[in-house]
N, CA, C and O of each residue as an XYZ file, in Angstrom:
596
protein
N     104.643    130.057    133.049
C     104.065    130.123    131.899
C     103.716    128.825    131.423
O     102.586    128.551    131.018
N     104.883    127.839    131.475
C     104.497    126.637    130.707
C     103.517    125.677    131.457
O     103.185    124.603    130.956
N     103.086    126.084    132.623
C     102.021    125.204    133.160
C     100.785    125.375    132.641
O      99.934    124.523    132.899
N     100.452    126.518    131.807
C      99.339    126.717    131.587
C      99.105    126.100    130.108
O      98.176    126.457    129.384
N      99.964    125.236    129.794
C     100.073    124.635    128.512
C      99.997    123.216    128.448
O     101.039    122.599    128.669
N      98.837    122.507    128.155
C      98.546    121.004    128.373
C      99.598    120.056    128.126
O      99.748    119.047    128.815
N     100.318    120.362    127.162
C     101.567    119.231    126.967
C     102.305    119.222    128.294
O     102.888    118.168    128.549
N     102.384    120.137    129.129
C     103.478    120.149    130.207
C     102.790    120.171    131.685
O     103.350    120.438    132.749
N     101.528    119.845    131.484
C     100.861    119.543    132.903
C     101.200    118.456    133.731
O     100.929    117.366    133.228
N     101.736    118.423    134.901
C     101.874    117.554    135.465
C     103.783    117.169    135.628
O     104.348    116.463    136.464
N     104.208    117.748    134.780
C     105.579    117.219    134.483
C     106.587    118.242    135.857
O     106.226    119.320    136.331
N     107.760    117.530    136.184
C     108.244    118.018    137.334
C     108.935    119.139    137.027
O     109.421    119.405    135.928
N     108.991    120.098    138.472
C     109.556    121.242    138.152
C     110.833    121.237    137.459
O     110.888    122.135    136.619
N     111.919    120.491    137.540
C     113.010    120.322    136.930
C     112.760    120.082    135.522
O     113.484    120.678    134.725
N     112.038    119.465    135.170
C     111.482    119.376    133.539
C     111.097    120.376    133.090
O     111.396    120.533    131.906
N     110.175    121.656    133.843
C     109.675    122.617    133.344
C     110.786    123.636    133.352
O     110.729    124.501    132.478
N     111.815    123.666    134.230
C     112.828    124.641    134.342
C     113.493    124.260    132.928
O     113.460    125.113    132.040
N     114.258    122.682    132.616
C     114.950    122.709    131.350
C     114.087    123.098    129.872
O     114.603    123.530    128.841
N     112.851    122.851    130.070
C     112.145    123.249    129.005
C     111.954    124.976    128.816
O     112.100    125.569    127.747
N     111.668    125.474    129.854
C     111.651    127.024    129.731
C     112.914    127.581    129.368
O     112.933    128.713    128.885
N     113.884    126.993    129.521
C     115.273    127.655    129.165
C     115.599    127.736    127.690
O     116.420    128.465    127.134
N     114.669    126.708    127.100
C     115.034    126.413    125.525
C     114.025    127.298    124.840
O     114.201    127.472    123.635
N     112.977    127.896    125.426
C     111.745    128.711    124.971
C     112.460    130.196    124.208
O     113.444    130.894    124.454
N     111.614    130.208    123.406
C     111.395    132.050    122.695
C     110.401    132.140    122.602
O     109.636    131.293    122.140
N     110.098    133.345    123.075
C     108.625    134.262    122.883
C     108.474    134.815    121.237
O     109.398    135.237    120.541
N     107.732    134.743    121.037
C     107.205    135.089    119.692
C     106.008    135.839    119.416
O     105.014    135.245    119.833
N     105.751    136.971    118.842
C     104.628    137.391    118.706
C     104.041    137.650    117.553
O     104.860    138.237    116.845
N     102.826    137.478    116.895
C     102.206    137.447    115.598
C     101.172    138.543    115.438
O     100.657    138.661    116.550
N     100.660    139.332    114.663
C      99.659    140.003    114.367
C      98.463    139.301    113.854
O      98.790    138.269    113.268
N      97.314    139.490    113.873
C      96.188    138.891    113.318
C      96.518    138.910    111.665
O      96.799    139.911    111.006
N      96.409    137.570    111.197
C      96.709    137.448    109.670
C      98.133    137.083    109.490
O      98.186    136.520    108.396
N      99.331    137.126    110.029
C     100.583    136.939    110.026
C     100.565    135.385    110.072
O      99.815    134.741    110.805
N     101.517    134.824    109.169
C     101.833    133.471    109.079
C     103.057    133.334    109.943
O     104.084    134.005    110.044
N     102.500    131.965    110.685
C     103.598    131.672    111.789
C     104.503    130.693    110.918
O     105.721    130.866    110.865
N     103.913    129.736    110.287
C     104.731    128.915    109.367
C     103.437    128.517    107.967
O     102.207    128.542    108.008
N     104.219    128.239    107.047
C     103.463    127.864    105.827
C     103.531    126.410    105.477
O     104.542    125.792    105.808
N     102.489    125.750    104.794
C     102.466    124.269    104.640
C     103.633    124.063    103.446
O     103.617    124.642    102.360
N     104.660    123.091    103.908
C     105.518    122.903    102.781
C     107.058    123.391    103.663
O     108.144    122.871    103.407
N     106.890    124.302    104.550
C     108.121    124.940    105.315
C     108.883    123.775    105.974
O     108.160    122.892    106.435
N     110.295    123.605    106.109
C     110.821    122.998    106.943
C     110.130    122.878    108.576
O     110.107    123.942    109.194
N     109.751    122.033    109.062
C     109.455    121.979    110.389
C     110.935    122.413    111.105
O     112.045    122.043    110.724
N     110.653    123.233    112.160
C     111.929    123.692    113.301
C     111.557    123.729    114.600
O     112.338    124.140    115.458
N     110.357    123.316    114.884
C     110.149    123.188    116.713
C     108.817    123.343    116.484
O     108.315    123.615    115.393
N     108.163    123.145    117.654
C     106.813    123.545    118.151
C     106.490    124.676    118.647
O     107.415    125.362    119.082
N     105.147    125.186    118.725
C     104.626    126.302    119.257
C     103.601    126.148    120.450
O     102.772    125.240    120.509
N     103.752    127.107    121.358
C     102.799    127.022    122.478
C     102.175    128.039    122.911
O     102.886    128.839    123.520
N     100.692    128.391    122.776
C     100.094    129.255    122.754
C      99.876    129.963    124.068
O      99.071    129.479    124.864
N     100.560    131.123    124.372
C      99.908    131.849    125.428
C      98.821    132.811    125.616
O      98.140    132.848    126.640
N      98.679    133.546    124.668
C      97.625    134.465    124.258
C      97.183    134.422    122.718
O      97.923    134.084    121.795
N      96.266    134.699    122.640
C      95.551    134.880    121.252
C      94.743    133.404    120.676
O      94.070    132.607    121.330
N      95.065    133.391    119.330
C      94.412    132.287    118.783
C      95.297    131.924    117.420
O      95.820    132.851    116.802
N      95.440    130.637    116.999
C      96.123    130.179    115.746
C      95.470    129.382    115.227
O      95.055    128.447    115.911
N      95.169    129.455    113.946
C      94.339    129.025    112.881
C      95.482    127.993    112.093
O      96.566    128.317    111.608
N      94.816    126.597    112.148
C      95.786    125.692    111.377
C      94.742    125.306    110.038
O      93.584    124.904    110.157
N      95.318    125.490    109.017
C      94.386    125.455    107.773
C      95.385    124.789    106.745
O      96.606    124.654    106.813
N      94.417    124.391    105.706
C      95.349    123.814    103.995
C      94.312    124.739    103.307
O      93.139    124.973    103.597
N      95.301    125.305    102.063
C      94.879    125.666    100.966
C      94.385    124.520     99.838
O      95.103    123.647     99.350
N      93.114    124.737     99.586
C      92.174    123.782     98.458
C      91.860    124.083     97.420
O      90.917    124.858     97.263
N      92.457    123.636     96.525
C      92.532    123.945     95.239
C      90.711    124.111     94.797
O      89.858    123.247     95.001
N      90.460    125.672     94.066
C      89.305    125.586     94.022
C      88.511    126.279     94.758
O      87.709    127.145     94.409
N      88.815    125.772     96.074
C      87.920    126.283     97.306
C      88.643    127.624     98.172
O      88.169    128.647     98.664
N      89.522    127.264     98.115
C      90.600    128.484     98.972
C      90.992    127.874    100.143
O      91.399    126.717    100.034
N      90.964    128.439    101.374
C      91.537    128.086    102.974
C      90.794    127.229    103.257
O      89.706    127.471    102.736
N      90.779    126.158    103.918
C      90.053    125.130    104.463
C      90.650    125.419    105.923
O      91.877    125.452    105.840
N      90.271    125.605    107.030
C      90.397    125.857    108.261
C      90.174    124.260    108.918
O      89.180    123.552    108.760
N      91.396    123.940    109.685
C      91.307    122.578    110.160
C      91.072    122.573    111.946
O      90.568    121.669    112.612
N      91.573    123.784    112.388
C      91.215    124.082    113.820
C      91.852    125.159    114.111
O      92.922    125.559    113.652
N      91.002    125.741    115.080
C      91.371    126.937    115.719
C      91.885    126.618    116.986
O      91.373    125.782    117.730
N      93.030    127.366    117.274
C      93.816    126.495    118.705
C      93.991    127.735    119.715
O      94.383    128.788    119.212
N      93.795    127.710    120.767
C      93.660    128.619    122.093
C      94.840    128.772    122.746
O      95.914    128.280    122.399
N      94.577    129.656    123.972
C      95.738    129.349    124.785
C      95.771    128.288    125.601
O      94.672    127.842    125.928
N      96.974    127.626    126.128
C      97.217    126.533    126.517
C      97.191    125.156    125.414
O      97.187    123.967    125.731
N      97.176    125.665    124.233
C      97.025    124.606    123.099
C      98.689    124.528    122.655
O      99.485    125.338    123.129
N      99.038    123.657    121.872
C     100.163    123.498    121.181
C     100.140    122.914    119.671
O      99.263    122.123    119.325
N     101.159    123.354    118.798
C     101.201    122.892    117.438
C     102.447    122.914    116.969
O     103.309    123.559    117.566
N     102.762    122.124    115.684
C     103.630    121.711    115.414
C     104.683    120.936    115.956
O     105.894    121.136    115.860
N     103.982    119.882    116.628
C     104.827    118.774    117.189
C     105.145    117.807    116.292
O     105.892    116.879    116.604
N     104.609    117.930    115.086
C     105.181    116.760    114.279
C     106.603    116.913    113.617
O     107.197    116.052    112.968
N     106.989    118.083    113.890
C     108.206    118.509    113.460
C     109.129    117.983    114.419
O     110.274    117.839    113.988
N     108.923    117.658    115.612
C     109.743    116.830    116.608
C     109.793    115.541    116.247
O     110.893    115.002    116.126
N     108.658    114.864    116.026
C     109.103    113.144    115.987
C     109.162    112.991    114.420
O     109.547    111.872    114.084
N     108.887    113.804    113.433
C     109.369    113.313    112.083
C     110.728    113.907    111.555
O     110.821    115.131    111.636
N     111.711    113.272    111.066
C     112.793    113.845    110.582
C     112.490    114.579    109.400
O     111.611    114.174    108.639
N     113.135    115.619    109.173
C     113.260    116.474    107.980
C     111.722    116.284    106.643
O     111.705    116.299    105.412
N     110.801    116.146    107.534
C     109.584    116.356    106.705
C     108.942    117.854    106.741
O     109.078    118.466    107.801
N     108.367    118.392    105.846
C     108.028    119.536    105.528
C     106.604    119.779    106.565
O     106.243    118.833    107.264
N     106.036    120.759    106.596
C     104.895    121.166    107.664
C     103.777    120.758    106.852
O     103.857    120.641    105.629
N     102.900    120.574    107.418
C     101.777    119.583    106.653
C     100.560    120.535    106.599
O      99.493    120.276    106.041
N     100.867    121.660    107.250
C      99.596    122.733    107.195
C     100.270    124.177    107.126
O     101.471    124.415    106.996
N      99.171    125.128    107.250
C      99.558    126.649    107.370
C      99.180    126.667    108.826
O      98.412    125.808    109.259
N      99.704    127.644    109.638
C      99.671    128.153    110.782
C      99.204    129.674    110.684
O     100.079    130.322    110.110
N      98.463    130.205    110.937
C      98.077    131.656    110.897
C      97.652    132.045    112.194
O      96.967    131.355    112.950
N      98.195    133.448    112.467
C      97.659    134.038    113.741
C      96.316    134.487    113.243
O      96.143    135.283    112.321
N      95.322    133.853    113.996
C      93.694    134.048    114.045
C      93.349    135.221    114.663
O      92.264    135.792    114.553
N      94.229    135.547    115.271
C      94.006    137.135    116.445
C      95.599    137.400    116.880
O      96.451    136.558    116.598
N      95.932    138.615    117.577
C      97.099    138.699    118.024
C      97.582    137.788    118.835
O      96.816    137.238    119.627
N      98.708    137.513    118.801
C      99.122    136.134    119.417
C     100.681    136.285    119.908
O     101.652    136.658    119.250
N     100.586    135.790    121.562
C     101.878    135.559    122.020
C     102.193    134.082    122.137
O     101.445    133.372    122.809
N     103.168    133.616    121.575
C     103.837    132.084    121.625
C     104.690    132.306    122.012
O     105.237    133.396    122.180
N     105.133    130.840    122.344
C     106.378    130.152    122.730
C     107.153    129.228    121.612
O     106.684    128.288    120.969
N     108.294    129.702    121.579
C     108.487    128.554    120.366
C     109.671    127.503    120.985
O     110.619    127.957    121.625
N     109.558    126.453    120.797
C     110.615    125.584    121.075
C     111.065    124.875    120.141
O     110.364    123.990    119.651
N     112.396    125.135    119.682
C     113.067    124.722    118.922
C     113.346    123.314    118.905
O     113.637    122.771    119.971
N     113.292    122.559    117.704
C     113.333    121.319    117.234
C     114.668    120.372    117.946
O     114.604    119.398    118.697
N     115.592    120.925    117.508
C     117.010    120.796    117.738
C     117.391    120.868    119.146
O     118.334    120.174    119.525
N     116.759    121.638    119.981
C     117.204    122.039    121.186
C     116.107    120.917    122.240
O     116.387    120.322    123.281
N     115.136    120.951    121.645
C     114.317    119.930    122.657
C     114.672    118.510    122.369
O     114.819    117.715    123.297
N     114.833    118.117    120.976
C     115.730    116.771    120.777
C     116.993    116.256    121.496
O     117.344    115.117    121.800
N     117.647    117.644    121.693
C     118.879    117.377    122.473
C     118.403    117.038    124.173
O     118.909    116.168    124.882
N     117.587    117.740    124.460
C     117.157    117.566    126.079
C     116.755    116.003    125.947
O     117.399    115.108    126.495
N     115.687    115.807    125.205
C     115.114    114.661    125.366
C     115.850    113.422    125.194
O     115.338    112.338    125.473
N     117.315    113.567    124.639
C     118.238    112.676    124.453
C     118.866    112.299    125.759
O     119.108    111.127    126.047
N     119.133    113.352    126.572
C     119.832    113.481    127.760
C     119.087    112.886    128.920
O     119.615    112.253    129.835
N     117.406    113.237    128.751
C     116.588    113.130    129.836
C     115.537    112.216    129.315
O     114.554    112.618    128.692
N     115.844    110.664    129.663
C     115.141    110.069    128.980
C     113.564    109.993    129.657
O     112.579    109.612    129.025
N     113.554    110.352    130.801
C     112.026    110.412    131.778
C     111.225    111.446    130.973
O     110.072    111.201    130.617
N     111.858    112.629    130.684
C     111.272    113.517    130.208
C     110.738    113.032    128.672
O     109.529    113.013    128.442
N     111.562    112.708    127.809
C     111.347    112.073    126.695
C     110.209    111.103    126.580
O     109.318    111.216    125.738
N     110.289    110.116    127.494
C     109.040    109.233    127.648
C     107.615    110.090    127.944
O     106.667    109.997    127.165
N     107.573    110.793    128.951
C     106.664    111.779    128.988
C     106.062    112.584    127.973
O     104.843    112.477    127.840
N     106.733    113.423    127.183
C     106.735    113.953    126.125
C     106.024    113.330    124.871
O     105.043    113.862    124.351
N     106.607    112.134    124.412
C     106.512    111.526    123.386
C     105.041    110.450    123.754
O     104.601    109.756    122.837
N     104.514    110.417    124.856
C     103.260    109.722    125.279
C     102.505    110.626    124.842
O     101.809    110.342    123.867
N     102.415    111.978    125.426
C     101.825    113.316    125.178
C     101.366    113.498    123.763
O     100.201    113.675    123.405
N     102.715    113.415    122.803
C     102.466    113.789    121.688
C     101.747    112.381    120.830
O     101.110    112.580    119.796
N     101.851    111.599    121.140
C     101.209    110.426    120.800
C      99.665    110.482    120.813
O      98.901    110.156    119.904
N      99.337    111.018    122.172
C      97.767    111.334    122.672
C      96.806    112.245    121.898
O      95.617    112.233    121.581
N      98.030    113.157    121.721
C      97.501    114.503    120.681
C      97.333    114.061    119.404
O      96.263    114.302    118.844
N      98.211    113.444    118.826
C      98.291    112.996    117.024
C      97.029    112.241    116.959
O      96.264    112.480    116.025
N      96.720    111.353    117.847
C      95.902    110.158    117.920
C      94.426    111.161    117.874
O      93.729    111.204    116.860
N      94.172    111.759    118.848
C      93.239    112.621    118.766
C      93.032    113.414    117.837
O      91.930    113.488    117.292
N      94.134    114.201    117.467
C      93.403    114.936    115.685
C      93.654    113.686    114.635
O      93.336    114.084    113.515
N      94.004    112.634    114.605
C      93.677    112.087    113.600
C      92.243    111.450    113.622
O      91.512    111.362    112.636
N      91.902    110.954    115.084
C      90.193    110.791    115.188
C      89.138    112.073    114.703
O      87.995    111.890    114.285
N      89.706    113.206    114.839
C      88.943    114.418    114.438
C      88.780    114.525    113.062
O      87.690    114.748    112.534
N      90.083    114.337    112.317
C      90.143    114.139    110.882
C      89.279    113.055    110.305
O      88.579    113.227    109.308
N      89.362    111.923    110.983
C      88.557    110.864    110.235
C      87.191    111.076    110.378
O      86.399    110.743    109.496
N      86.770    111.728    111.668
C      85.162    112.079    111.487
C      85.026    113.171    110.495
O      84.020    113.187    109.786
N      85.988    114.140    110.365
C      85.404    115.177    109.437
C      85.344    114.659    108.221
O      84.433    115.151    107.555
N      86.092    113.697    107.577
C      86.220    113.033    106.417
C      85.249    112.420    106.119
O      84.733    112.501    105.005
N      84.696    111.487    107.327
C      83.308    110.818    107.026
C      81.896    111.554    106.835
O      80.928    111.150    106.190
N      82.023    112.639    107.504
C      81.303    113.729    107.339
C      81.055    114.197    105.820
O      79.963    114.221    105.252
N      82.127    114.511    105.362
C      82.180    115.191    103.932
C      81.826    113.960    102.861
O      81.205    114.067    101.804
N      82.472    112.620    103.519
C      81.719    111.831    102.346
C      80.411    111.618    102.405
O      79.816    111.466    101.338
N      79.673    111.559    103.666
C      78.104    111.343    103.685
C      77.646    112.511    102.942
O      76.960    112.311    101.940
N      77.955    113.812    103.323
C      77.306    114.706    103.035
C      77.442    114.879    101.336
O      76.552    115.575    100.845
N      78.417    114.346    100.418
C      78.514    114.392     99.179
C      77.818    113.452     98.518
O      77.834    113.415     97.288
N      77.023    112.453     99.368
C      76.350    111.416     98.675
C      74.672    112.127     98.477
O      73.893    111.678     97.636
N      74.376    113.100     99.255
C      73.077    113.587     99.204
C      72.996    114.963     98.191
O      71.922    115.539     98.017
């Protein structure tokens, strides 16, 4: 199952087994909240089936979808790299979804004892966060340009 998630592509079988032992399968119905903006981050989620919408509530506008993630993608990784920071967005099942939850404390403990795995995962998190920041910057630029007309 983990091999279908981009975060784990190319990891050693030993690492995949260790990570798999930590995962908890969870299911959500369409429209059900996975977590909310401001909730305490307690782990990351891997999408096996379905789709999850990442969004924020904007005053006077309503829900603004930031992304719709599909099988093989993951979200909630900021909770792994940040200490005690609240969730920065809502995660809502966009359709019936089957996810794997990787608890923050368990993954951090594994990364502490397996430095090679920690190195691999942290670099992958950095690349993902960088890509998402670039997309946010592009979206912000488009909003700024469109508001001038």
